[in-house]
Short mmCIF file of C-alpha atoms and ligand atoms in Angstrom, two decimals:
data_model
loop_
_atom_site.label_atom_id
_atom_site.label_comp_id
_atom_site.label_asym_id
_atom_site.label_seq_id
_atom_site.Cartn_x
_atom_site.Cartn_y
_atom_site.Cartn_z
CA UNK E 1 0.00 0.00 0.00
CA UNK E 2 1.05 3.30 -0.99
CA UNK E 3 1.64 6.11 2.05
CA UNK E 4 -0.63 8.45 0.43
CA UNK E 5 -3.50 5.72 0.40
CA UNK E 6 -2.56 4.80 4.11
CA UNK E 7 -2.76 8.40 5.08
CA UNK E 8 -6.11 8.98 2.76
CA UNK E 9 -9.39 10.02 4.59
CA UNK E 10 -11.75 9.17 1.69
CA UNK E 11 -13.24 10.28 -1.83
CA UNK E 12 -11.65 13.56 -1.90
CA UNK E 13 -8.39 12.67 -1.65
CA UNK E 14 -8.48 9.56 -4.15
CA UNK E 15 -10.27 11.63 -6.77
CA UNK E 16 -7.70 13.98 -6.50
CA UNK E 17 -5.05 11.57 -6.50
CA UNK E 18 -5.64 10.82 -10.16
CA UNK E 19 -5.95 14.46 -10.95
CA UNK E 20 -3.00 16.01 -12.90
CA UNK E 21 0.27 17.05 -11.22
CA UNK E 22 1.65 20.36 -11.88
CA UNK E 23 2.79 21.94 -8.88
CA UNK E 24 6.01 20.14 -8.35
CA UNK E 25 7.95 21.64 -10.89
CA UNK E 26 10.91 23.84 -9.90
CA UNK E 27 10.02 27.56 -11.06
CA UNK E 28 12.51 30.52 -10.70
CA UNK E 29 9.65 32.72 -9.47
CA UNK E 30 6.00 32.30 -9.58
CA UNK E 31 2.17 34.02 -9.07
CA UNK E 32 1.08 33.08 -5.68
CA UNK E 33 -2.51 32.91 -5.14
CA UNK E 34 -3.94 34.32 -2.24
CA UNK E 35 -7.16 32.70 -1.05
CA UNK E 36 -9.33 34.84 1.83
CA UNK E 37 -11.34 32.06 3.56
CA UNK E 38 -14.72 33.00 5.81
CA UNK E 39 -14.74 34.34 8.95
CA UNK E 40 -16.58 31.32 10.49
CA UNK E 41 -13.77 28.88 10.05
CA UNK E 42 -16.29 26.81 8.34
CA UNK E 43 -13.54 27.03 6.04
CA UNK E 44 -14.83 26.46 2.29
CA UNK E 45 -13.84 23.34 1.16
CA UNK E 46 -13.40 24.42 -2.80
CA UNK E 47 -10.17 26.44 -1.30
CA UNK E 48 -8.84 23.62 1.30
CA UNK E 49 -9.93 20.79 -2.12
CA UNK E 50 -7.81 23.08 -4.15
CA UNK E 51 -4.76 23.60 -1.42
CA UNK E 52 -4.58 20.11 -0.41
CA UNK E 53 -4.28 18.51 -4.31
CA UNK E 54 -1.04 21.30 -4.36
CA UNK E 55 0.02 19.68 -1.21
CA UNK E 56 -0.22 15.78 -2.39
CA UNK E 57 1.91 17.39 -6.19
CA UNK E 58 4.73 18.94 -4.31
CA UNK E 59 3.67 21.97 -3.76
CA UNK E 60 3.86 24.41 -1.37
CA UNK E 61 1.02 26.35 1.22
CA UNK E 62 0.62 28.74 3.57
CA UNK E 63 -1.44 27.95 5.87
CA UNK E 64 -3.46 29.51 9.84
CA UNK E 65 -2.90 27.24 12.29
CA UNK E 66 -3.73 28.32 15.78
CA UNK E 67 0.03 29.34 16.72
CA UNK E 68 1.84 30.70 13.81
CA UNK E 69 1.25 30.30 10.14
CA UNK E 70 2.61 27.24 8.72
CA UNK E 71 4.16 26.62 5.56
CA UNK E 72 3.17 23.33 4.16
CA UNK E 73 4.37 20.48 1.76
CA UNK E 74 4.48 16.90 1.93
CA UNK E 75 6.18 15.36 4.73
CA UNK E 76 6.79 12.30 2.58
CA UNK E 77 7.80 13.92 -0.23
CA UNK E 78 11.72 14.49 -0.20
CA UNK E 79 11.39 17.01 -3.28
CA UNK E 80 8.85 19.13 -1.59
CA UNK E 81 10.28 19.48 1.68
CA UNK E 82 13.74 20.85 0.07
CA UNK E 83 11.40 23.40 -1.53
CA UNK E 84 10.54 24.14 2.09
CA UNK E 85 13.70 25.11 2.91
CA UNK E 86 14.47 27.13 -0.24
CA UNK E 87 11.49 29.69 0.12
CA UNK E 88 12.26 29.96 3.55
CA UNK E 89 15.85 30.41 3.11
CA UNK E 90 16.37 28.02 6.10
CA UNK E 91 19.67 25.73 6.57
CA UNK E 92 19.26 22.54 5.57
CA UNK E 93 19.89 20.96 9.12
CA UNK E 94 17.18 22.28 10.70
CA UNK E 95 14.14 19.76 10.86
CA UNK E 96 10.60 20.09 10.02
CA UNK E 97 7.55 19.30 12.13
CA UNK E 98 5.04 16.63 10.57
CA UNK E 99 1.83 17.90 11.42
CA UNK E 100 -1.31 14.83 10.93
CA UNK E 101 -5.09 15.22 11.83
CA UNK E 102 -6.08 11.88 13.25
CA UNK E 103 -4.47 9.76 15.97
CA UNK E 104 -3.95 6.61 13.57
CA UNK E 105 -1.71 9.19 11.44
CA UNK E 106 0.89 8.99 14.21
CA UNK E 107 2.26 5.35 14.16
CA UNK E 108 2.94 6.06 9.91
CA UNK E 109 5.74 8.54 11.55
CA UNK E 110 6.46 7.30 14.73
CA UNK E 111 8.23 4.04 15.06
CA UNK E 112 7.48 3.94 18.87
CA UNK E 113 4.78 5.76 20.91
CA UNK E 114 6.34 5.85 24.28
CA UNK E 115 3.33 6.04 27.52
CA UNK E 116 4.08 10.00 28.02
CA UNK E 117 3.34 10.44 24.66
CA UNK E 118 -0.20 9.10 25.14
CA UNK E 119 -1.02 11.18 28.21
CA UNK E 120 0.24 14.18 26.12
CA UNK E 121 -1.29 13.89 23.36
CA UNK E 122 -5.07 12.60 25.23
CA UNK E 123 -4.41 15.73 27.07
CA UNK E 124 -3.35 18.34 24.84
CA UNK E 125 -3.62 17.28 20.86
CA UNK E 126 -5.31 18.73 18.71
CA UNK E 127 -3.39 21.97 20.05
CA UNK E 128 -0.39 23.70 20.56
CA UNK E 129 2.13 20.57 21.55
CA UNK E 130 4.94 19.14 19.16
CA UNK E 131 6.72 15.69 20.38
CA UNK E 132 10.00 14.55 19.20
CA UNK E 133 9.61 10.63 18.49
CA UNK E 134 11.67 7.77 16.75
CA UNK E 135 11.52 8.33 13.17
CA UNK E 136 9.62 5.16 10.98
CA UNK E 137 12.43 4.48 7.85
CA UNK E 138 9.81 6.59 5.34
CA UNK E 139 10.08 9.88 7.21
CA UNK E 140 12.93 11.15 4.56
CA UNK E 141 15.93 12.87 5.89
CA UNK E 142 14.74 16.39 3.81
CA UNK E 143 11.84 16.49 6.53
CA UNK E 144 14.03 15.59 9.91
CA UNK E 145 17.18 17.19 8.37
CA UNK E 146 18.99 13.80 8.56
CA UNK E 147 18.39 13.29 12.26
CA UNK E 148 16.48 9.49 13.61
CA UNK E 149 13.95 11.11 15.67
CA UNK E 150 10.52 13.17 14.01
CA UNK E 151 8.14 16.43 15.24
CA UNK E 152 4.84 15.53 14.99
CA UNK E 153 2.49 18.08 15.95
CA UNK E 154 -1.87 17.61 15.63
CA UNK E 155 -3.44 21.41 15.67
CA UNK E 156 -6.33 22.15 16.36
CA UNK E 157 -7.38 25.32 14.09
CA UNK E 158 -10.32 23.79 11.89
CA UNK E 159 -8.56 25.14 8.55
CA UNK E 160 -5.28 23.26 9.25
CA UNK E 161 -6.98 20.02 10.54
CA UNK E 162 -9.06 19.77 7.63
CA UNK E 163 -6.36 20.93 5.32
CA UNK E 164 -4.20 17.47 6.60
CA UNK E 165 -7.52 15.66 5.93
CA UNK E 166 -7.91 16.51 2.63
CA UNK E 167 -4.20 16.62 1.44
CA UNK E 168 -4.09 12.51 3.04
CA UNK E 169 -0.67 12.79 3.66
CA UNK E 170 1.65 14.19 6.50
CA UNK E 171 1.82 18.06 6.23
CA UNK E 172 5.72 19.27 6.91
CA UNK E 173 5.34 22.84 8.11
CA UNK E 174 7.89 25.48 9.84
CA UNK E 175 6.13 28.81 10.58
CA UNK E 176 5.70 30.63 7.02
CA UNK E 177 8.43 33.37 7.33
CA UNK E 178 11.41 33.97 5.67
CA UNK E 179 14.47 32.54 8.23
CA UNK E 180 15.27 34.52 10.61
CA UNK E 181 12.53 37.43 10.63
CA UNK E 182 9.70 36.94 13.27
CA UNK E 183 6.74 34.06 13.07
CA UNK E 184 3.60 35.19 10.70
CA UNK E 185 0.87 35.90 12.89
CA UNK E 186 -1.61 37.03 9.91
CA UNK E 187 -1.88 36.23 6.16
CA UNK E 188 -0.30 39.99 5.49
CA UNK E 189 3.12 38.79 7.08
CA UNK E 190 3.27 35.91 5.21
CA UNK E 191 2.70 37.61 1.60
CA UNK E 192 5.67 40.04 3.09
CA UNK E 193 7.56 36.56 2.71
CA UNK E 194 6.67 34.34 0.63
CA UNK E 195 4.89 36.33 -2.03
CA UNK E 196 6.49 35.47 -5.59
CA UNK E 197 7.93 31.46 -4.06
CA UNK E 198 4.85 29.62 -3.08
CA UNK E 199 1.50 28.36 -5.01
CA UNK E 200 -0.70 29.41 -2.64
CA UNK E 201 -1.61 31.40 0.25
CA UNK E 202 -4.76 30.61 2.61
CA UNK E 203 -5.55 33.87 4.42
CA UNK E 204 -7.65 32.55 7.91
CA UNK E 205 -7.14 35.91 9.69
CA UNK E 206 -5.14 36.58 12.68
CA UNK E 207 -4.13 33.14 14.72
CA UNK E 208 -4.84 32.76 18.41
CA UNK E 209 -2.32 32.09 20.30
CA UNK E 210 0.68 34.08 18.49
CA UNK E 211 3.77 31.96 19.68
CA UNK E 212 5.01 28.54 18.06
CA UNK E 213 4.05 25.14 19.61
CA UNK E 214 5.21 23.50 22.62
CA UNK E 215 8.02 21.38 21.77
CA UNK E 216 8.77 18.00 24.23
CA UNK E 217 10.93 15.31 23.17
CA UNK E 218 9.34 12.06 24.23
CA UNK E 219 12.30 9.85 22.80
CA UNK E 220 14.60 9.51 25.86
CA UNK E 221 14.26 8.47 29.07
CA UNK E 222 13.11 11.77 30.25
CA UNK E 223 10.56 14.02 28.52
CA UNK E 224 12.34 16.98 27.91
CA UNK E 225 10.86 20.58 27.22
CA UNK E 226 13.00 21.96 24.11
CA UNK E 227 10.81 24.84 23.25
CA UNK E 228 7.87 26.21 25.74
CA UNK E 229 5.07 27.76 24.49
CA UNK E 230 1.09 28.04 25.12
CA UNK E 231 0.75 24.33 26.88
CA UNK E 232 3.33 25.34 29.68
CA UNK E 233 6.06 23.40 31.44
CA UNK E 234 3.47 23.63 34.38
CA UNK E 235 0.93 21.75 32.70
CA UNK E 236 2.92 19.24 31.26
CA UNK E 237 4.26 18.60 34.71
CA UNK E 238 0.94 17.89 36.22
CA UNK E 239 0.62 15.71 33.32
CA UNK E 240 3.44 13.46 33.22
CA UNK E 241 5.45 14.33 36.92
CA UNK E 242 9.09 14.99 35.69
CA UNK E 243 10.07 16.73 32.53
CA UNK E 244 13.49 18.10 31.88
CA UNK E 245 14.53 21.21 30.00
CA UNK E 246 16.89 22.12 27.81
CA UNK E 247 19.30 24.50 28.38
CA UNK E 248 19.07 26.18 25.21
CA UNK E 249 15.80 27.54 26.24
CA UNK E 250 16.87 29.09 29.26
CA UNK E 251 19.91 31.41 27.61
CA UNK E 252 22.91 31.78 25.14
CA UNK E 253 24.29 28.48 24.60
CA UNK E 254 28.21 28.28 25.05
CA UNK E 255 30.36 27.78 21.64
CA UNK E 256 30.47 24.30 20.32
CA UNK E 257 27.10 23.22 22.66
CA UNK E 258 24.23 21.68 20.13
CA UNK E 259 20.86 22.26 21.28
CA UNK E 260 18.76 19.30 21.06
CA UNK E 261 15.82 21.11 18.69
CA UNK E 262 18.65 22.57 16.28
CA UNK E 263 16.20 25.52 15.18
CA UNK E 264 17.11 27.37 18.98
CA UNK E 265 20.28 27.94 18.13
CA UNK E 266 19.69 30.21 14.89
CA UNK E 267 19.15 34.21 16.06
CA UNK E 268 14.95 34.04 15.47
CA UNK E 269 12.17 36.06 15.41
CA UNK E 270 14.26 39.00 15.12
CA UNK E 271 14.09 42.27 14.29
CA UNK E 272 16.38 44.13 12.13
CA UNK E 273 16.77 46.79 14.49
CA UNK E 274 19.12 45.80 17.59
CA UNK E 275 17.15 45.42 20.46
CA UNK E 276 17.56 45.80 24.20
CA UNK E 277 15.42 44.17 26.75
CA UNK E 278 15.36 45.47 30.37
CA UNK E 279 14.17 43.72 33.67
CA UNK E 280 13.62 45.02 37.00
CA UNK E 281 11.01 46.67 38.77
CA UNK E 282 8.49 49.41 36.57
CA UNK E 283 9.29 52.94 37.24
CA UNK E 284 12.74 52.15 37.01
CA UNK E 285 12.52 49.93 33.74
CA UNK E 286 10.99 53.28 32.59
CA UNK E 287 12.94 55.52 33.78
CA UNK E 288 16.13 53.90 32.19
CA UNK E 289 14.55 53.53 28.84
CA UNK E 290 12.93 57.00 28.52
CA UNK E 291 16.93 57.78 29.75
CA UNK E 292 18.55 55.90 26.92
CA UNK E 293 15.93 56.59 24.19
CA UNK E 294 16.46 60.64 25.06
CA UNK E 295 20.11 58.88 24.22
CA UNK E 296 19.46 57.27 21.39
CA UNK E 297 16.95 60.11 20.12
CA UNK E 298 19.97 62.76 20.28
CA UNK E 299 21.95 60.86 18.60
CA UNK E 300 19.99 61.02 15.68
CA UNK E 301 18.45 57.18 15.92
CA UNK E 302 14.68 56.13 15.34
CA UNK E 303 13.96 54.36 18.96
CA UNK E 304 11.07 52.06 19.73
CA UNK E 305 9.59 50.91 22.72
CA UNK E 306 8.02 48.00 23.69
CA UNK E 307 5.36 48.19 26.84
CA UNK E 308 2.36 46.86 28.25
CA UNK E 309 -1.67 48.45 28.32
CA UNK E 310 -0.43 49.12 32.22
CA UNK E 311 2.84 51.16 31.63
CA UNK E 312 2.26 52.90 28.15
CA UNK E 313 1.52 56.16 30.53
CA UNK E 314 5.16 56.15 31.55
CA UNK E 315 6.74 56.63 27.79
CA UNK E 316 6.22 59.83 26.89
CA UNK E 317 9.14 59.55 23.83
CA UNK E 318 10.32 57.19 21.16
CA UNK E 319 7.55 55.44 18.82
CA UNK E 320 5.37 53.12 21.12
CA UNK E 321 4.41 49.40 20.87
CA UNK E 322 1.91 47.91 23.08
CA UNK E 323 2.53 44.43 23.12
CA UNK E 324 -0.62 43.50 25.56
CA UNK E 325 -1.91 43.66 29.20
CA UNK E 326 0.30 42.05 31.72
CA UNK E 327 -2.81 40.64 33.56
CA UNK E 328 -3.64 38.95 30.55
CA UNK E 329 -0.68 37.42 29.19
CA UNK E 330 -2.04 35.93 26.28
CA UNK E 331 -2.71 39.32 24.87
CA UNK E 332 1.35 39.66 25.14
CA UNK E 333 2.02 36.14 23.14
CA UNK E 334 -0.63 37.32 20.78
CA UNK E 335 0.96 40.20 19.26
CA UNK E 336 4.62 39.45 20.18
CA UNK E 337 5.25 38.74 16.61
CA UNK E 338 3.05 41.50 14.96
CA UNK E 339 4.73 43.97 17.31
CA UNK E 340 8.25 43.08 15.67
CA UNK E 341 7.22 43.45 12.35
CA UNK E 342 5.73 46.54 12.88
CA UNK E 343 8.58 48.08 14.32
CA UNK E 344 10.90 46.96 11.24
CA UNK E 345 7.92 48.38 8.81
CA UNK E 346 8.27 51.66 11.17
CA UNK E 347 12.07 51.47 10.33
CA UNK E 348 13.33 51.86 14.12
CA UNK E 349 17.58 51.68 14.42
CA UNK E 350 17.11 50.21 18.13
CA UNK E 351 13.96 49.23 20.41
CA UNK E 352 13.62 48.94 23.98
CA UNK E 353 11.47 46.32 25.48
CA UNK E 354 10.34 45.77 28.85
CA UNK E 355 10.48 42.39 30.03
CA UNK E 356 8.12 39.55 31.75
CA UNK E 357 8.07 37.17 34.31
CA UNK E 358 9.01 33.72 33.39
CA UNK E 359 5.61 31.75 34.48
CA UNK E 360 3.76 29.73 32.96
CA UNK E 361 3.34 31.34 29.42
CA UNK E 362 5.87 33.96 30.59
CA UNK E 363 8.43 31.40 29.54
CA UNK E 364 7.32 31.54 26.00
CA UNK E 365 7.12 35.13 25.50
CA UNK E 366 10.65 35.55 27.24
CA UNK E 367 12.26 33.15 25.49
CA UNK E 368 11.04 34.92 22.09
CA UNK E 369 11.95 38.18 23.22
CA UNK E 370 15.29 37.02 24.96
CA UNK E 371 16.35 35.83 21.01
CA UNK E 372 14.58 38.69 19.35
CA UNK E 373 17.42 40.48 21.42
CA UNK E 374 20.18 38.66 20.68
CA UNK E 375 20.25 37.46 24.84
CA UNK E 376 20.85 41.57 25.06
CA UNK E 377 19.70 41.90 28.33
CA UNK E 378 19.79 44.63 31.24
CA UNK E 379 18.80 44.43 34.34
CA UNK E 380 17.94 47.62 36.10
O1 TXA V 401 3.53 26.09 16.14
C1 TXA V 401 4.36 25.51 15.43
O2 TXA V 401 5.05 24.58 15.84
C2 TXA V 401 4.51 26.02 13.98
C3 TXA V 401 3.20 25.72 13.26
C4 TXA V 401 3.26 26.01 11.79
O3 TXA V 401 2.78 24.42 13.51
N1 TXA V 401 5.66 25.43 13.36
C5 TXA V 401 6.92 25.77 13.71
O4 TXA V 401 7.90 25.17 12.95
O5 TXA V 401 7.17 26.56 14.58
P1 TXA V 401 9.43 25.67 12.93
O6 TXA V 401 10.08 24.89 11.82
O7 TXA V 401 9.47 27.13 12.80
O8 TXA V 401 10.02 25.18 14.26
C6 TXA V 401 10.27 23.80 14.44
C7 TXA V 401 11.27 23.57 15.54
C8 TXA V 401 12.69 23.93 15.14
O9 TXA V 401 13.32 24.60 16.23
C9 TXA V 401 13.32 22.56 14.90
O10 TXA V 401 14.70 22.58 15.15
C10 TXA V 401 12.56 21.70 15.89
O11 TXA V 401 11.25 22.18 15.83
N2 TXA V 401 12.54 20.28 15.49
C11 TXA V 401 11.95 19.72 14.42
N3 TXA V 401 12.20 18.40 14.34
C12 TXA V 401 12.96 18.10 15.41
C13 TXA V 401 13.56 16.90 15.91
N4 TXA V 401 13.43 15.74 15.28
N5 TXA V 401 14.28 16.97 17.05
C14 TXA V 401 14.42 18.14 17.70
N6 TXA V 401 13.88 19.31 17.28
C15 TXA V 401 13.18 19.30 16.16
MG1 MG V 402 10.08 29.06 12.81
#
């Protein structure tokens, strides 16, 4: 039996399956279409039909998912996940994540499903979780970037599950920006990226949560946390009792050190402004920025500040961001990414953020800004 027929989730996909093939070809530059889907995430399936035969020729697809945009191709597909990494502009050793719809997808990429990964994923899939399992032989080396072990991630925004459905095969997908810049949070950041190198763009509004997937490795001994985000270290502590982390989450790593997920190591979701971020106790968080932007600001540099709904009051200079309440925090993971963009649209030479506690989703939104600033960090 064929993958694709193992994978397939009825009519659609077989009639499709015999349909012509003409997205796989390699094309110096090409029109991308860009396909506004209703509000009600009743998604229309014409649009997914359409995305999901690109998907099973090789072709590429932005997609919502309910952390980040995704950019899609088959996971199987050796040819299509290189294109991946060519319209990202991403290094070739950094793995993919294999995103599936259905449970019985898992054991076609996961040679062994370890107990853990069966509380995790009862608990928390579809959502915002990635685990790192054995790779089954067919996972090709272009998705896991030559490495034994695969990401699998289930999501939960209707458009992406039913996308999967329909395409019958695996989805690879990193978030849908060009390397290095920050995540795309709305169909608008990823036509900044990918317009002109991908077939097709579906535009599902603004995502939820606003900060990549929780990544655990479930392939060792000990489940270890190798990227936090919206399902916290917290909860997947009550869930499983002890779960290590990796140190690569928690600052710089030191020269020759490999972090387990190799994509921590690259400087991400930056900015191209440099950026500062500052810790310590309000006023005085304030006081030094509106100090060092006066600075900045005499010396002839476009400043930016990052601050919360609480402490926008306190910035009277520079060209303000709010990034979200602090007694919501999800408001802060929600336009993290947006906020980032916006300040390279605004064409700032250095920003100043304030910082966050490192709770719960706090972790998540620190570690993102921590990299956005290059681990430039003051505390005041
Ligand atoms: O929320 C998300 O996870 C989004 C959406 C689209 O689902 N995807 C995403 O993909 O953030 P990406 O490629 O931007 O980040 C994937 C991370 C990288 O840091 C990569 O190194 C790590 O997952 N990763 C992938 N496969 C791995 C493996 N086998 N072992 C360790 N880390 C892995
Ligand atoms: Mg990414």
């Amino acid at each position: 039996m064929q993958e694709s027929e193992k994978l397939g989730t009825g009519a659609h996909t077989r009639a499709f399956a015999a349909g012509a093939c003409f997205y796989g070809k390699e094309k110096e530059s090409m029109n991308t279409k860009i396909i506004k889907l209703a509000s009600c995430g009743c998604a229309g399936d014409e649009a997914l039909l359409e995305a999901a035969q690109i998907l099973r020729c090789g072709g590429l697809v932005a997609f919502p998912t309910e952390t980040v945009y995704g950019l899609g191709a088959n996971a199987l597909d050796e040819d299509a996940a290189k294109k991946i990494y060519a319209a990202k502009g991403r290094p070739s050793d950094n793995p993919l994540i294999a995103h599936i719809s259905r449970m019985d997808e898992l054991p076609v990429l996961a040679a062994e499903i370890p107990e853990a990964a069966g509380r995790l994923a009862r608990r928390f899939w579809p959502g915002p979780l990635t685990m790192i399992f054995k790779k089954q032989s067919r996972v090709p080396d272009g998705t896991t970037g030559g490495l034994d072990t695969v990401a699998v991630r289930m999501p939960s925004d209707p458009v992406a599950n039913r996308l999967i459905q329909l395409a019958g095969v695996p989805v690879a997908a990193p978030s849908a920006n060009t390397s290095g810049r920050p995540s795309p949070t709305r169909a608008e950041h990823v036509v900044e990226d990918m317009d002109g190198k991908i077939e097709l763009i579906l535009d599902g509004g603004e995502v939820g949560i606003g900060v990549e997937s929780t990544i655990v490795d479930v392939s060792g001994e000990v489940p270890m946390l190798l990227r936090p985000g919206a399902v916290t270290l917290e909860m997947l502590r009550e869930t499983l009792g002890r779960v290590d982390v990796d140190p690569a989450i928690e600052g710089p790593l030191a020269e020759g050190v490999r972090p387990k997920a190799p994509g921590m190591k690259y400087r991400h979701y930056a900015p191209r402004a440099e950026m500062l971020l500052v810790e310590g106790e309000a006023e005085r968080v304030a006081a030094y920025i509106n100090h060092e932007a006066k600075k900045a600001k005499e010396a002839g540099r476009r400043v930016g500040i990052i601050c919360t709904e609480e402490s926008r009051r306190l910035y009277p200079e520079g060209i303000l961001e709010v990034i979200g309440s602090r007694s919501h925090e999800e408001t802060v993971a929600h336009n993290l990414f947006a906020v980032l963009r916006e300040l390279d649209e605004k064409a700032v030479d250095c920003i100043f953020s304030e910082s966050f506690s490192e709770d719960r989703l706090g972790q998540a939104i620190m570690n993102r800004l921590c990299k956005a600033a290059g681990y430039h960090i003051v505390q005041v």
